[in-house]
Amino acid sequence: MQAGTKSWKAFFFGSIDSSNFITVDKPPAALWVMAISGRLFGFSSASMLVPQVMEGVLAVGLLAASVKRWFGAGAGLLAGGVLAATPVAALMFRFNNPDALLVCLLVASAYCLVRALERASTRWMLAVGTLLGFAFLTKMMQAFLVVPGFAVVYLHAAPTSLRRRTTQLLAGGAAMILSAGWWVAIVALWPATSRPMIDGSSDNSIINLIIGYNGLGRITGSGGGGGGAGGGFSGQIGVLRLFNDLMGGQASWLLPGALVVLAVGLAWRLRAARTDRIRAALVLWGSWLLVSGLVFSLSSGVIHTYYTVALAPPVAALVAVGATLLWRRRERMTARALLAFGVLITAGWSIVLLGRTPSWEPWLIPLVALTGVLSALAWLTPRRLRHRLTRTATVLALVSCLAGPLAFSAQTVGSVHAGSVPSAGPATSAAGGPGGGGQPGGSRGAGPSASGGGAPGAGTTTSEELTTLLKKNASRYRWVAATSGSQNAASLELATGGVPVMGIGGFNNQGGDLTLAQFEAYVRAADIHYYIVAGASTGMAAGPGGGSTISAITNWVKAHYGAETVGGQTVYNLTDPLQS
C-alpha cells in the first residue's frame, strides 16, 4: 500500500516497493482501495485499516439487505448480526489483508443475484459478473468458488424462459471475464523488463500466478502454494478440517446449524415450483458454503485459518433463513422441535469450542449449556404454555448460540494482531501455525501484515541507527537497500518512510526470477546502496531455506564487499568494494 501512495506504477501493479522490483503475490484490488485512502489522507494505520472496517460494515449491510428482500427485516437483521459476531470477521474486517474486500464483493454479488432472480434482470446479472471479476482482482481463484452455485441457481430459478436464462447467464459470464481480465491482459502484455517481477510465479508471468500459486497450487500443494504434509497452517486435511482446533473457533460456531437448515430446507422444498425463492436462497447460500468449505477442507496447499471468513456470510444467511422460516411456523410442533434441536447442537458445539480454551472465561460454558437446555425445553413445552414462553425461548436461544462467538470476537477486537497468519480468539493448544506454538489467537507476532501464503517470519523492528543510515542520501539510489524477502523489505520501508528496498525472493523468498548476474548489473549501475543480510543473527527473518538465488547473492556480496554491524544487523555497502 505504501508504495502505491508514492508511485502510480507501483499502484497499478501492486508492487512492494515504489521502484517496482517485485509485486505482492496477489492481484492489487485490495491495495488500490488502501492506496487511494493513503493518497487522500496520508499513509497511516488509520488510512490503511479504515477501508477494511468500511468493507466489513458494507458486507454486513449487504448481507442483511440480501436476506431481508425475501425473508423480512428480522431475518436480515439476524443474518447481519451473525456475520458481525463471527470471530474471524471481527479479525479480518480490521486487518491489512485482501479478505475484507473479497467478502464485501462476494456478498455484493450475491445481493445482485437476489435482485436478478426476482425479475430475471439482465442488468443485475451484468452487475453480478462485474463484481465477481473485481473479486478475482482481489484474491484470484478463491473469488470464483461461488460461480458454479450462482450459475446453477440462476439457470434453474430465474422466472423466464430457458433460452433467456442462458443468454443472461452468458452475459454475466462475459462481464465477469472482462472485469477480471482487463488487468490480467495488460500485465501479461506489458514487457517484463519494464514492469516489476510477479511474486508467487515460477516464470515471472501473471498467468502462472493465477493457475499455479493462487490456483491449482492451493489445491494440490504444488506450484508454490504448498503447505506441507498435514495442511500446515490449518490442520489435517479432511472433511472435518473446519472443525479442528486451529479452524474451529474462527467461523464454525453456527456451521452445524447452517448445515441442518440446508439439508432440512432442501428436503422440504424439493418438489416446490421451479422459481421457488426459498429453495433458490438455500441453493445460493448453500452452494457457496459447501463448495468453499470443501475446497478449504480438502486442499493440500496453503490454507490459512482466516480464509474461513469467506464462509461467514453463507453460514449467517442460512441460519437467519432457517430461524425465520421456523419462527413463522412456531405453532407447529415440528417447527418447535427443529428449533430446539438447532439450539442444542449449536450450544453443544459452542461448548466443545470453548472447552479448547478451558482457562479463558470458564463461566461461558455453564452459561451456554444452561441457556441452551432451557431454551430447548421452552420450545418443547405443551401447547397451553407456548405463547407465554416463546419470547423467553427466543432470548435464551440467542444467548446460548451467540455468547461464544461474541466473546471470541470481543477478545479478538481487544488484542493486537500482526504478521501474515492472524487468527481470531484466544490461544488453543494447537494455535501458532505448523507444529503448534500456542501463540494467542494463532499469530500476533511483530512485523507488517502481508498477503499470501508462505511461512517466512514477519520482518522485525528496524533500529533507529539503521533507519538513519538508510535514509541518508537515499534519493541517489533506485533501491536504498536489498535484502531477502518482501516482509523484511517492508519492515525497512515502513521504518524509513517508504524509501524503496529490494525484497529478493518476494513473500516466500522464492518468487520472481532475479539472477545473480542481474543483481550484479544493478550493483554496477549503482542502483542499490546497501545489502542487508537476514537471519537469526540479525533479527530479520531468513525465510524457509532462503532460496538458491538469495544464497548465491549473499555469498557474492560477502566475497566482494566489507561488512559492518548497524543496529545489530549486518550491512554491506555495495558502493565500496573490497580492494583486491
PDB file of N, CA and C in Angstrom, residues 505-558:
ATOM      1  N   GLY A 505      13.280 -12.417  -3.748  1.00  0.00           N
ATOM      2  CA  GLY A 505      12.553 -13.653  -3.492  1.00  0.00           C
ATOM      3  C   GLY A 505      11.095 -13.462  -3.139  1.00  0.00           C
ATOM      4  N   GLY A 506      10.668 -12.209  -2.921  1.00  0.00           N
ATOM      5  CA  GLY A 506       9.265 -11.967  -2.637  1.00  0.00           C
ATOM      6  C   GLY A 506       8.824 -12.502  -1.295  1.00  0.00           C
ATOM      7  N   PHE A 507       7.553 -12.881  -1.216  1.00  0.00           N
ATOM      8  CA  PHE A 507       6.954 -13.241   0.069  1.00  0.00           C
ATOM      9  C   PHE A 507       7.582 -14.483   0.683  1.00  0.00           C
ATOM     10  N   ASN A 508       7.814 -15.519  -0.098  1.00  0.00           N
ATOM     11  CA  ASN A 508       8.347 -16.759   0.475  1.00  0.00           C
ATOM     12  C   ASN A 508       9.802 -17.001   0.110  1.00  0.00           C
ATOM     13  N   ASN A 509      10.501 -15.934  -0.294  1.00  0.00           N
ATOM     14  CA  ASN A 509      11.920 -15.988  -0.642  1.00  0.00           C
ATOM     15  C   ASN A 509      12.213 -16.815  -1.879  1.00  0.00           C
ATOM     16  N   GLN A 510      11.198 -17.164  -2.648  1.00  0.00           N
ATOM     17  CA  GLN A 510      11.398 -17.973  -3.842  1.00  0.00           C
ATOM     18  C   GLN A 510      10.695 -17.378  -5.058  1.00  0.00           C
ATOM     19  N   GLY A 511      10.141 -16.184  -4.943  1.00  0.00           N
ATOM     20  CA  GLY A 511       9.390 -15.585  -6.034  1.00  0.00           C
ATOM     21  C   GLY A 511      10.264 -14.764  -6.960  1.00  0.00           C
ATOM     22  N   GLY A 512       9.709 -14.413  -8.122  1.00  0.00           N
ATOM     23  CA  GLY A 512      10.450 -13.645  -9.112  1.00  0.00           C
ATOM     24  C   GLY A 512      11.474 -14.508  -9.820  1.00  0.00           C
ATOM     25  N   ASP A 513      12.250 -13.892 -10.709  1.00  0.00           N
ATOM     26  CA  ASP A 513      13.258 -14.666 -11.432  1.00  0.00           C
ATOM     27  C   ASP A 513      14.574 -13.914 -11.502  1.00  0.00           C
ATOM     28  N   LEU A 514      14.889 -13.156 -10.442  1.00  0.00           N
ATOM     29  CA  LEU A 514      16.154 -12.440 -10.393  1.00  0.00           C
ATOM     30  C   LEU A 514      17.315 -13.427 -10.386  1.00  0.00           C
ATOM     31  N   THR A 515      18.332 -13.148 -11.192  1.00  0.00           N
ATOM     32  CA  THR A 515      19.539 -13.971 -11.222  1.00  0.00           C
ATOM     33  C   THR A 515      20.691 -13.209 -10.582  1.00  0.00           C
ATOM     34  N   LEU A 516      21.754 -13.932 -10.260  1.00  0.00           N
ATOM     35  CA  LEU A 516      22.944 -13.289  -9.704  1.00  0.00           C
ATOM     36  C   LEU A 516      23.523 -12.284 -10.694  1.00  0.00           C
ATOM     37  N   ALA A 517      23.506 -12.639 -11.971  1.00  0.00           N
ATOM     38  CA  ALA A 517      24.037 -11.726 -12.989  1.00  0.00           C
ATOM     39  C   ALA A 517      23.243 -10.424 -13.032  1.00  0.00           C
ATOM     40  N   GLN A 518      21.930 -10.521 -12.914  1.00  0.00           N
ATOM     41  CA  GLN A 518      21.108  -9.311 -12.906  1.00  0.00           C
ATOM     42  C   GLN A 518      21.392  -8.466 -11.673  1.00  0.00           C
ATOM     43  N   PHE A 519      21.553  -9.131 -10.532  1.00  0.00           N
ATOM     44  CA  PHE A 519      21.866  -8.393  -9.312  1.00  0.00           C
ATOM     45  C   PHE A 519      23.210  -7.685  -9.444  1.00  0.00           C
ATOM     46  N   GLU A 520      24.193  -8.371 -10.008  1.00  0.00           N
ATOM     47  CA  GLU A 520      25.496  -7.749 -10.222  1.00  0.00           C
ATOM     48  C   GLU A 520      25.376  -6.527 -11.123  1.00  0.00           C
ATOM     49  N   ALA A 521      24.523  -6.618 -12.134  1.00  0.00           N
ATOM     50  CA  ALA A 521      24.328  -5.484 -13.046  1.00  0.00           C
ATOM     51  C   ALA A 521      23.713  -4.299 -12.306  1.00  0.00           C
ATOM     52  N   TYR A 522      22.749  -4.565 -11.430  1.00  0.00           N
ATOM     53  CA  TYR A 522      22.170  -3.489 -10.624  1.00  0.00           C
ATOM     54  C   TYR A 522      23.249  -2.817  -9.765  1.00  0.00           C
ATOM     55  N   VAL A 523      24.133  -3.630  -9.181  1.00  0.00           N
ATOM     56  CA  VAL A 523      25.184  -3.084  -8.327  1.00  0.00           C
ATOM     57  C   VAL A 523      26.160  -2.248  -9.151  1.00  0.00           C
ATOM     58  N   ARG A 524      26.553  -2.753 -10.319  1.00  0.00           N
ATOM     59  CA  ARG A 524      27.481  -1.995 -11.177  1.00  0.00           C
ATOM     60  C   ARG A 524      26.881  -0.657 -11.609  1.00  0.00           C
ATOM     61  N   ALA A 525      25.574  -0.629 -11.790  1.00  0.00           N
ATOM     62  CA  ALA A 525      24.902   0.609 -12.195  1.00  0.00           C
ATOM     63  C   ALA A 525      24.621   1.534 -11.014  1.00  0.00           C
ATOM     64  N   ALA A 526      25.074   1.143  -9.830  1.00  0.00           N
ATOM     65  CA  ALA A 526      24.861   1.927  -8.609  1.00  0.00           C
ATOM     66  C   ALA A 526      23.377   2.137  -8.321  1.00  0.00           C
ATOM     67  N   ASP A 527      22.570   1.109  -8.624  1.00  0.00           N
ATOM     68  CA  ASP A 527      21.135   1.174  -8.333  1.00  0.00           C
ATOM     69  C   ASP A 527      20.821   0.824  -6.884  1.00  0.00           C
ATOM     70  N   ILE A 528      21.727   0.079  -6.223  1.00  0.00           N
ATOM     71  CA  ILE A 528      21.488  -0.397  -4.859  1.00  0.00           C
ATOM     72  C   ILE A 528      22.614   0.103  -3.967  1.00  0.00           C
ATOM     73  N   HIS A 529      22.264   0.673  -2.837  1.00  0.00           N
ATOM     74  CA  HIS A 529      23.280   1.206  -1.928  1.00  0.00           C
ATOM     75  C   HIS A 529      23.808   0.139  -0.967  1.00  0.00           C
ATOM     76  N   TYR A 530      22.900  -0.541  -0.278  1.00  0.00           N
ATOM     77  CA  TYR A 530      23.315  -1.488   0.753  1.00  0.00           C
ATOM     78  C   TYR A 530      22.703  -2.868   0.506  1.00  0.00           C
ATOM     79  N   TYR A 531      23.373  -3.861   1.060  1.00  0.00           N
ATOM     80  CA  TYR A 531      22.797  -5.210   1.130  1.00  0.00           C
ATOM     81  C   TYR A 531      22.735  -5.586   2.596  1.00  0.00           C
ATOM     82  N   ILE A 532      21.557  -5.977   3.051  1.00  0.00           N
ATOM     83  CA  ILE A 532      21.340  -6.309   4.456  1.00  0.00           C
ATOM     84  C   ILE A 532      21.049  -7.792   4.560  1.00  0.00           C
ATOM     85  N   VAL A 533      21.863  -8.486   5.335  1.00  0.00           N
ATOM     86  CA  VAL A 533      21.728  -9.938   5.468  1.00  0.00           C
ATOM     87  C   VAL A 533      20.654 -10.252   6.496  1.00  0.00           C
ATOM     88  N   ALA A 534      19.711 -11.092   6.125  1.00  0.00           N
ATOM     89  CA  ALA A 534      18.654 -11.524   7.036  1.00  0.00           C
ATOM     90  C   ALA A 534      19.017 -12.873   7.621  1.00  0.00           C
ATOM     91  N   GLY A 535      18.647 -13.081   8.870  1.00  0.00           N
ATOM     92  CA  GLY A 535      18.927 -14.356   9.507  1.00  0.00           C
ATOM     93  C   GLY A 535      18.823 -14.216  10.998  1.00  0.00           C
ATOM     94  N   ALA A 536      18.987 -15.328  11.688  1.00  0.00           N
ATOM     95  CA  ALA A 536      18.799 -15.341  13.135  1.00  0.00           C
ATOM     96  C   ALA A 536      19.736 -14.372  13.846  1.00  0.00           C
ATOM     97  N   SER A 537      20.976 -14.227  13.326  1.00  0.00           N
ATOM     98  CA  SER A 537      21.943 -13.369  13.989  1.00  0.00           C
ATOM     99  C   SER A 537      21.624 -11.895  13.829  1.00  0.00           C
ATOM    100  N   THR A 538      20.804 -11.548  12.873  1.00  0.00           N
ATOM    101  CA  THR A 538      20.491 -10.152  12.596  1.00  0.00           C
ATOM    102  C   THR A 538      19.156  -9.720  13.153  1.00  0.00           C
ATOM    103  N   GLY A 539      18.320 -10.661  13.531  1.00  0.00           N
ATOM    104  CA  GLY A 539      16.982 -10.314  13.987  1.00  0.00           C
ATOM    105  C   GLY A 539      15.976 -10.205  12.874  1.00  0.00           C
ATOM    106  N   MET A 540      16.414 -10.431  11.624  1.00  0.00           N
ATOM    107  CA  MET A 540      15.495 -10.399  10.496  1.00  0.00           C
ATOM    108  C   MET A 540      15.203 -11.820  10.061  1.00  0.00           C
ATOM    109  N   ALA A 541      14.038 -12.017   9.459  1.00  0.00           N
ATOM    110  CA  ALA A 541      13.606 -13.359   9.083  1.00  0.00           C
ATOM    111  C   ALA A 541      14.321 -13.818   7.832  1.00  0.00           C
ATOM    112  N   ALA A 542      14.920 -15.001   7.895  1.00  0.00           N
ATOM    113  CA  ALA A 542      15.625 -15.529   6.738  1.00  0.00           C
ATOM    114  C   ALA A 542      14.713 -16.276   5.810  1.00  0.00           C
ATOM    115  N   GLY A 543      13.579 -16.761   6.339  1.00  0.00           N
ATOM    116  CA  GLY A 543      12.643 -17.485   5.475  1.00  0.00           C
ATOM    117  C   GLY A 543      13.007 -18.940   5.364  1.00  0.00           C
ATOM    118  N   PRO A 544      12.122 -19.767   4.792  1.00  0.00           N
ATOM    119  CA  PRO A 544      12.327 -21.201   4.704  1.00  0.00           C
ATOM    120  C   PRO A 544      13.348 -21.547   3.641  1.00  0.00           C
ATOM    121  N   GLY A 545      14.534 -21.926   4.062  1.00  0.00           N
ATOM    122  CA  GLY A 545      15.542 -22.378   3.122  1.00  0.00           C
ATOM    123  C   GLY A 545      16.319 -21.265   2.467  1.00  0.00           C
ATOM    124  N   GLY A 546      15.778 -20.068   2.403  1.00  0.00           N
ATOM    125  CA  GLY A 546      16.493 -18.943   1.859  1.00  0.00           C
ATOM    126  C   GLY A 546      16.440 -18.818   0.373  1.00  0.00           C
ATOM    127  N   GLY A 547      16.367 -19.921  -0.378  1.00  0.00           N
ATOM    128  CA  GLY A 547      16.340 -19.837  -1.824  1.00  0.00           C
ATOM    129  C   GLY A 547      17.742 -19.824  -2.382  1.00  0.00           C
ATOM    130  N   SER A 548      17.981 -20.549  -3.488  1.00  0.00           N
ATOM    131  CA  SER A 548      19.316 -20.664  -4.058  1.00  0.00           C
ATOM    132  C   SER A 548      19.823 -19.327  -4.564  1.00  0.00           C
ATOM    133  N   THR A 549      18.939 -18.510  -5.161  1.00  0.00           N
ATOM    134  CA  THR A 549      19.364 -17.204  -5.663  1.00  0.00           C
ATOM    135  C   THR A 549      19.810 -16.305  -4.524  1.00  0.00           C
ATOM    136  N   ILE A 550      19.061 -16.286  -3.443  1.00  0.00           N
ATOM    137  CA  ILE A 550      19.438 -15.466  -2.295  1.00  0.00           C
ATOM    138  C   ILE A 550      20.775 -15.921  -1.736  1.00  0.00           C
ATOM    139  N   SER A 551      20.979 -17.223  -1.639  1.00  0.00           N
ATOM    140  CA  SER A 551      22.253 -17.743  -1.142  1.00  0.00           C
ATOM    141  C   SER A 551      23.405 -17.327  -2.043  1.00  0.00           C
ATOM    142  N   ALA A 552      23.198 -17.427  -3.354  1.00  0.00           N
ATOM    143  CA  ALA A 552      24.252 -17.056  -4.305  1.00  0.00           C
ATOM    144  C   ALA A 552      24.570 -15.566  -4.207  1.00  0.00           C
ATOM    145  N   ILE A 553      23.535 -14.739  -4.102  1.00  0.00           N
ATOM    146  CA  ILE A 553      23.745 -13.293  -3.992  1.00  0.00           C
ATOM    147  C   ILE A 553      24.465 -12.953  -2.693  1.00  0.00           C
ATOM    148  N   THR A 554      24.033 -13.569  -1.597  1.00  0.00           N
ATOM    149  CA  THR A 554      24.662 -13.302  -0.309  1.00  0.00           C
ATOM    150  C   THR A 554      26.131 -13.686  -0.331  1.00  0.00           C
ATOM    151  N   ASN A 555      26.451 -14.840  -0.889  1.00  0.00           N
ATOM    152  CA  ASN A 555      27.848 -15.283  -0.962  1.00  0.00           C
ATOM    153  C   ASN A 555      28.677 -14.342  -1.833  1.00  0.00           C
ATOM    154  N   TRP A 556      28.094 -13.885  -2.929  1.00  0.00           N
ATOM    155  CA  TRP A 556      28.810 -12.963  -3.816  1.00  0.00           C
ATOM    156  C   TRP A 556      29.081 -11.640  -3.112  1.00  0.00           C
ATOM    157  N   VAL A 557      28.085 -11.134  -2.395  1.00  0.00           N
ATOM    158  CA  VAL A 557      28.263  -9.881  -1.664  1.00  0.00           C
ATOM    159  C   VAL A 557      29.345 -10.031  -0.603  1.00  0.00           C
ATOM    160  N   LYS A 558      29.315 -11.122   0.142  1.00  0.00           N
ATOM    161  CA  LYS A 558      30.312 -11.339   1.194  1.00  0.00           C
ATOM    162  C   LYS A 558      31.725 -11.412   0.625  1.00  0.00           C
TER     163      LYS A 558
END
